[in-house]
mmCIF file of C-alpha atoms and ligand atoms in Angstrom:
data_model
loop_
_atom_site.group_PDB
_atom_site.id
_atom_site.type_symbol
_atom_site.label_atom_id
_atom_site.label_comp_id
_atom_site.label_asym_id
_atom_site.label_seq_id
_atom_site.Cartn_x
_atom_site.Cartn_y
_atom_site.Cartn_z
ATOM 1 C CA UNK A 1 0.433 30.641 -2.460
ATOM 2 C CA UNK A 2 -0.049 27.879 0.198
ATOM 3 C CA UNK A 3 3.328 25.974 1.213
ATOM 4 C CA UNK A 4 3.502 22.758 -1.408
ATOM 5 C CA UNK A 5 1.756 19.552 0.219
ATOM 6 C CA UNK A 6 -0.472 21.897 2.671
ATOM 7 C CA UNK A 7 -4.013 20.222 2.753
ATOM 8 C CA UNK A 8 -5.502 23.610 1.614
ATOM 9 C CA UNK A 9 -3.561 23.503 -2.194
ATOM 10 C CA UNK A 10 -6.334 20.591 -2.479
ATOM 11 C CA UNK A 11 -9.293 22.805 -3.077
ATOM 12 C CA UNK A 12 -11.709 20.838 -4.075
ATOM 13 C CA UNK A 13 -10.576 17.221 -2.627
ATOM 14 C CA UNK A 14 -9.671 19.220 0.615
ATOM 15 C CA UNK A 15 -13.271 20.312 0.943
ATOM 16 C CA UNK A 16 -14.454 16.492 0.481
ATOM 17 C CA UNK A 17 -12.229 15.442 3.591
ATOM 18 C CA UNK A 18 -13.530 15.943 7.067
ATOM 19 C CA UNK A 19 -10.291 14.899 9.341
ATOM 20 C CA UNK A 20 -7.033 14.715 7.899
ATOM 21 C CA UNK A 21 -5.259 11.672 9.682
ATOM 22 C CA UNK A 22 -1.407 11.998 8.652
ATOM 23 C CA UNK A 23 0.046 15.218 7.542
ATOM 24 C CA UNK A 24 2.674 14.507 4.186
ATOM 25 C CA UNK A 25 5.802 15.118 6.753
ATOM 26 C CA UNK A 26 4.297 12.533 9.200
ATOM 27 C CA UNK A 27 3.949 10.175 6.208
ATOM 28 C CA UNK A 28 7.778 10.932 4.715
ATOM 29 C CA UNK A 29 9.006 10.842 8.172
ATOM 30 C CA UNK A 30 7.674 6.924 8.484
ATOM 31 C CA UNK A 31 8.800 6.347 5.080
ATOM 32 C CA UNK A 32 12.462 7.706 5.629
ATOM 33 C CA UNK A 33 12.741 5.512 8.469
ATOM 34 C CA UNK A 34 11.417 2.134 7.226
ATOM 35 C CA UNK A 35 13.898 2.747 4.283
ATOM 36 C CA UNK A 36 17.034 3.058 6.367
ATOM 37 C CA UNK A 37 15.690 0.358 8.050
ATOM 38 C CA UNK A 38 15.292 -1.852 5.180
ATOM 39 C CA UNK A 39 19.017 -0.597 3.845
ATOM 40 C CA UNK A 40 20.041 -2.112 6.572
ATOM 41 C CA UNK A 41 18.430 -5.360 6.733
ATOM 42 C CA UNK A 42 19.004 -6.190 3.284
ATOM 43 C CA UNK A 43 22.920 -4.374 2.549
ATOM 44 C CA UNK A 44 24.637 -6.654 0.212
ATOM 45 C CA UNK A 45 21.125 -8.591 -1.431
ATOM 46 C CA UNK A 46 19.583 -6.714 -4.144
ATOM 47 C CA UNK A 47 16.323 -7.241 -3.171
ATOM 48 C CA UNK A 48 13.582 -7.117 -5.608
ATOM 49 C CA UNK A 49 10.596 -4.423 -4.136
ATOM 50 C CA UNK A 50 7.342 -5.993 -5.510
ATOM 51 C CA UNK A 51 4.148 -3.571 -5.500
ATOM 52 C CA UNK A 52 0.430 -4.359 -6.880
ATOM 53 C CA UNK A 53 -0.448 -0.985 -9.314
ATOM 54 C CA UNK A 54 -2.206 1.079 -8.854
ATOM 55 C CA UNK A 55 -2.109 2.343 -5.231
ATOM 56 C CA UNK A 56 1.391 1.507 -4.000
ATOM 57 C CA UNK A 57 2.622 4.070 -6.558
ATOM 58 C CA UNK A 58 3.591 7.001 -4.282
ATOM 59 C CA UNK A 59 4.574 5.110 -1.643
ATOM 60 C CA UNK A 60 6.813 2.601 -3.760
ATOM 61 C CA UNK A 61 7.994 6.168 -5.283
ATOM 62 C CA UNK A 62 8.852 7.837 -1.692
ATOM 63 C CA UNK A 63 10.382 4.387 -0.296
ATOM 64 C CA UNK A 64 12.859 3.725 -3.291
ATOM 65 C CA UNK A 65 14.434 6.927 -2.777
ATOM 66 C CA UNK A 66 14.529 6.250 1.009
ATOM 67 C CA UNK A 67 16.639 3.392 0.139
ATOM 68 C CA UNK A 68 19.753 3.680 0.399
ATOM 69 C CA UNK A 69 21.547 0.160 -1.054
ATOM 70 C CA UNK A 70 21.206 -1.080 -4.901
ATOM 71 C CA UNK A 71 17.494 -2.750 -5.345
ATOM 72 C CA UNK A 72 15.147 -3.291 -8.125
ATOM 73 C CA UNK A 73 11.511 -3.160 -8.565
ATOM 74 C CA UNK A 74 8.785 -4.663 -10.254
ATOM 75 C CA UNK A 75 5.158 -4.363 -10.559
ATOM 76 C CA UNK A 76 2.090 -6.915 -10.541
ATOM 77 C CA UNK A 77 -1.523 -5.803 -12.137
ATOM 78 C CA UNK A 78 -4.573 -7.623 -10.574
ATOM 79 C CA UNK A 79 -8.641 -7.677 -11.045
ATOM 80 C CA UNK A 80 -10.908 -9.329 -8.573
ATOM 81 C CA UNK A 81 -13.214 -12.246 -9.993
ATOM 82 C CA UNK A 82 -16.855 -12.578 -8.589
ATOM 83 C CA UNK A 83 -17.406 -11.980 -5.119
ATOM 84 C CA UNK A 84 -17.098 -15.690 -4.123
ATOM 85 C CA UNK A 85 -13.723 -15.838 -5.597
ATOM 86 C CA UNK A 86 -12.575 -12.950 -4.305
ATOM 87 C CA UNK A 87 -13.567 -14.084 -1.117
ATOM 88 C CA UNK A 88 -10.972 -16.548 -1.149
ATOM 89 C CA UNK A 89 -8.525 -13.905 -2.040
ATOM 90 C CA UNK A 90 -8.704 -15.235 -5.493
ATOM 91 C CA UNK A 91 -7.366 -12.700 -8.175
ATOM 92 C CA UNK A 92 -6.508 -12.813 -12.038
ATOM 93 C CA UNK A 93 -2.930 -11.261 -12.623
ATOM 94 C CA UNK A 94 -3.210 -8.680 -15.646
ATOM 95 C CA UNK A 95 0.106 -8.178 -15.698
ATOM 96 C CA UNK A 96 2.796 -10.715 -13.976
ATOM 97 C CA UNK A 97 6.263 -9.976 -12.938
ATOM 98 C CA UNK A 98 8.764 -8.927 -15.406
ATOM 99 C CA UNK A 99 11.810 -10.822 -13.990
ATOM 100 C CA UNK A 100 12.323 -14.426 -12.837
ATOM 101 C CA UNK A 101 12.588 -14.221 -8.488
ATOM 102 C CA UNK A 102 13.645 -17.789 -7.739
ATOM 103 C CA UNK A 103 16.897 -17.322 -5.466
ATOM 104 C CA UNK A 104 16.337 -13.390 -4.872
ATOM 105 C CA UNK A 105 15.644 -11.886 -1.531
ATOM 106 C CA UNK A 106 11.697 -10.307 -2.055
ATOM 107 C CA UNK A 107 10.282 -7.639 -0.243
ATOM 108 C CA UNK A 108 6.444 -6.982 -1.319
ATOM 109 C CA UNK A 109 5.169 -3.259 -0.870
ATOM 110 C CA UNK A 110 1.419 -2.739 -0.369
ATOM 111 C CA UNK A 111 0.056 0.739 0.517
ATOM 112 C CA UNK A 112 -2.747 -1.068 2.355
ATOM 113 C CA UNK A 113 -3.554 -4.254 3.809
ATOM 114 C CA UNK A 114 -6.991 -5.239 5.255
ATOM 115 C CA UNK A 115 -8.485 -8.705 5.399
ATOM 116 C CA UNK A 116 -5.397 -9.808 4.063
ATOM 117 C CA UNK A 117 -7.026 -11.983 1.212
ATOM 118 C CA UNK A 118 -5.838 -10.686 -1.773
ATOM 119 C CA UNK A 119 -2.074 -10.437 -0.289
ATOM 120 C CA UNK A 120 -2.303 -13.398 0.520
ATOM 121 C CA UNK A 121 -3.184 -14.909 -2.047
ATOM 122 C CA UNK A 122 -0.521 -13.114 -4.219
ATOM 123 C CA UNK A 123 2.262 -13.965 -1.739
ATOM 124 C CA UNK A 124 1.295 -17.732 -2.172
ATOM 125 C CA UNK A 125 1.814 -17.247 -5.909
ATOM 126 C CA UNK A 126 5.069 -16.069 -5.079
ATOM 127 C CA UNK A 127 6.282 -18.414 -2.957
ATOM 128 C CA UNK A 128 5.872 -21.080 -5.237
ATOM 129 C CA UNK A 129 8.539 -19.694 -7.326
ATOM 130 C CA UNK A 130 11.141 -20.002 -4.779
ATOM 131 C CA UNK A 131 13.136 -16.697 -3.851
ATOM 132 C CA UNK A 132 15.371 -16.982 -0.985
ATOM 133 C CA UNK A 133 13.195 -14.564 1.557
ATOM 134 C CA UNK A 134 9.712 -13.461 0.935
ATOM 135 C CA UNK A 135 8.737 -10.211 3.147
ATOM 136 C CA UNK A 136 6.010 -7.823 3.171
ATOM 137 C CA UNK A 137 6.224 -4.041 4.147
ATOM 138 C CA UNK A 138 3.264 -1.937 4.344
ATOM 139 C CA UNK A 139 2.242 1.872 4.645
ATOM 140 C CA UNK A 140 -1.109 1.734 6.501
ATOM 141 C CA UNK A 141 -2.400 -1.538 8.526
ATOM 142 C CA UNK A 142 -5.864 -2.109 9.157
ATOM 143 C CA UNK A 143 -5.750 -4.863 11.964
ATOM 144 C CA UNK A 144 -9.353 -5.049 12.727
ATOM 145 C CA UNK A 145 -10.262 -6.694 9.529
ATOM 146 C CA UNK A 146 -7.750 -9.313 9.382
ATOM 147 C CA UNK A 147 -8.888 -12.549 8.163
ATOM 148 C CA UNK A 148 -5.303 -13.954 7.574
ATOM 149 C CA UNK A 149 -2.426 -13.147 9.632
ATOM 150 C CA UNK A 150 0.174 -11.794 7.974
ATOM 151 C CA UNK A 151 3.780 -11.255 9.477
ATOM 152 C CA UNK A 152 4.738 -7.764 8.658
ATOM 153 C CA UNK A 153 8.189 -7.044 8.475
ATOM 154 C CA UNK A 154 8.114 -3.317 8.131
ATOM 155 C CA UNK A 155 4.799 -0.778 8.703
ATOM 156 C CA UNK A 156 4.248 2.748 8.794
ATOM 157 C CA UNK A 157 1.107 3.412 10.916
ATOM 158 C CA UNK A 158 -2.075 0.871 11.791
ATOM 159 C CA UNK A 159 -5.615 2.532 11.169
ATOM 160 C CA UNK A 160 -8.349 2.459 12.736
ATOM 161 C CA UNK A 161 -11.172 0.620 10.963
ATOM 162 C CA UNK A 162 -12.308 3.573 8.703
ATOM 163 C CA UNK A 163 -12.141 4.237 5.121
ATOM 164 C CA UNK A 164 -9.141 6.454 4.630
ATOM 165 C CA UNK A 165 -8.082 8.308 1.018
ATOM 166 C CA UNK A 166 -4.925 9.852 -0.159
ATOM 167 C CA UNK A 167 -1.426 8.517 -0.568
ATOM 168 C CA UNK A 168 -2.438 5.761 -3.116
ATOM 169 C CA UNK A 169 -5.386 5.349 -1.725
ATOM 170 C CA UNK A 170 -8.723 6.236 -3.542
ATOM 171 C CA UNK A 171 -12.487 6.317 -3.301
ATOM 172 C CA UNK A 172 -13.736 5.542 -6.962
ATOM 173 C CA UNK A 173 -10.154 6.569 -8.503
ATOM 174 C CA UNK A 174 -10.321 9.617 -6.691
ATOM 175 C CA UNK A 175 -7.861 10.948 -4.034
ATOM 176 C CA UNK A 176 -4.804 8.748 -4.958
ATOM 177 C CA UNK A 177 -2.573 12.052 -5.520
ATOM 178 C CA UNK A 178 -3.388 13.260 -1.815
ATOM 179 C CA UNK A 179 0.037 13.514 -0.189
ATOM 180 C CA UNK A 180 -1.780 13.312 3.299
ATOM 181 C CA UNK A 181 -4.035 10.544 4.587
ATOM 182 C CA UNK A 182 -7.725 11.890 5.612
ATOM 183 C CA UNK A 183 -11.332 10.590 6.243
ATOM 184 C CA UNK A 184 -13.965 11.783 3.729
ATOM 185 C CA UNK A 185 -17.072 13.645 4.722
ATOM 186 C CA UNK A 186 -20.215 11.329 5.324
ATOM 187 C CA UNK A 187 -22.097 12.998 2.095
ATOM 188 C CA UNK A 188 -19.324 11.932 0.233
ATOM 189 C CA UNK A 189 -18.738 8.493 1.137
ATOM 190 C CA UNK A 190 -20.971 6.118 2.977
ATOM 191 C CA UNK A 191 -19.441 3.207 4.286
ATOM 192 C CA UNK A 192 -21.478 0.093 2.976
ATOM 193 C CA UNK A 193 -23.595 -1.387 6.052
HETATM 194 P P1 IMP B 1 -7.591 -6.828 1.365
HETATM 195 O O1 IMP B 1 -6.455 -6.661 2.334
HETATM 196 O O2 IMP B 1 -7.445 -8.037 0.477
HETATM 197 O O3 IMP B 1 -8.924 -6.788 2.041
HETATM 198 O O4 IMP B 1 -7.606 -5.649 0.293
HETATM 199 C C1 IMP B 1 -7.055 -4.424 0.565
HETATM 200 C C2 IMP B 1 -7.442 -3.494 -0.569
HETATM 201 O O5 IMP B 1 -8.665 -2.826 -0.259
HETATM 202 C C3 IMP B 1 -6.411 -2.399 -0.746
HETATM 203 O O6 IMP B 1 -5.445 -2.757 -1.706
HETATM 204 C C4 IMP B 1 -7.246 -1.226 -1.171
HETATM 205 O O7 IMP B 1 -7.380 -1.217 -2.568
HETATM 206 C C5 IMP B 1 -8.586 -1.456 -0.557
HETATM 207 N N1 IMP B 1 -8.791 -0.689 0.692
HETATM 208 C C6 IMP B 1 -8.904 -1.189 1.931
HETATM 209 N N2 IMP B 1 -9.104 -0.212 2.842
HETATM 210 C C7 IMP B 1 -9.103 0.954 2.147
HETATM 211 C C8 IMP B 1 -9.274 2.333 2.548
HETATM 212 O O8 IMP B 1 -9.462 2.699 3.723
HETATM 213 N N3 IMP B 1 -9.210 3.241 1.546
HETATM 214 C C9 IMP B 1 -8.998 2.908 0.245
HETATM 215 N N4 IMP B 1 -8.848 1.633 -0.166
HETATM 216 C C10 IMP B 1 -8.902 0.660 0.782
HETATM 217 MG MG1 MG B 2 -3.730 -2.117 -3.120
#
């Protein structure tokens, strides 16, 4: 038996990755720390964690137990119009927040950001409702692509600009239960040019 999380265990998905880019202890060692951090930060406001399904799932999972003060958390469900509209970050929410947020401190989880259109889009929507602080924390930060800048409050690593799977993140639905963060082989995914 290989030790649990060791790329190996992943047969089949292992074999489809050609450079593994964070190991699972570098990525719980970033996550332990941004959630004392944000223990601290927000001790004493119940914050509400807001994540977009599906691929903030394991690392909304890893962070909430990394936290170490009372919070909630809620999910949002999105699907991309056309390509114009998405262009504009435009999105149609399939499934909306459960709980009201005007007056509550916010901190919005993404496992990814990129061009920053969709996010920002969403964080526009929730602005609008009025919660007393609106902050955004997220796992992996592509900076090259940035359309919008976004203030992060909190990240865990910045990526280079490559397609990356694992931790969340898929190719085609594949690869989100990847506990480590790799680059797929070229037969396997080609990067549209
Ligand atoms: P954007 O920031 O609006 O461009 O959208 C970011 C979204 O693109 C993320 O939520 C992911 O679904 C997807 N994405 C961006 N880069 C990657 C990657 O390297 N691997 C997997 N999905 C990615
Ligand atoms: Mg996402």
């Amino acid at each position: 038996m290989s030790e649990p999380f060791a790329p190996e265990a992943y047969g089949e998905m292992f074999d489809d990755v050609s450079q593994i880019l964070f190991t699972a202890e570098q990525i719980q060692a970033r996550v332990v720390a941004i959630g004392q951090q944000i223990s601290r930060d927000y001790a004493g406001q119940n914050p509400l964690l807001v994540g977009v399904l599906k691929g903030v799932v394991p690392f909304m999972a890893d962070l909430l137990r990394a936290i170490t003060i009372p919070v909630e958390v809620d999910f949002m469900a999105i699907t991309s119009y056309s390509a114009a509209a998405r262009h504009e970050g435009m999105v149609r929410l399939e499934k909306d927040l459960e709980v009201p947020v005007n007056g509550r401190s916010l901190l919005f989880v993404e496992d990814i950001i990129d061009t920053g259109l969709t996010l920002n889009y969403l964080l526009k929507t929730l602005r609008a409702r009025n919660p007393a602080s609106l902050d955004v924390c997220t796992m992996f930060n592509k900076e090259k692509l940035r359309l919008i800048d976004i203030p992060l409050r909190y990240k865990g690593f910045d990526l280079p600009d490559k397609f990356v799977v694992g931790y969340g993140l898929d190719y085609r639905e594949k690869y989100r239960n990847l506990p480590w963060v790799g680059l797929l082989k070229p037969h396997v995914f080609q990067p549209k040019s």
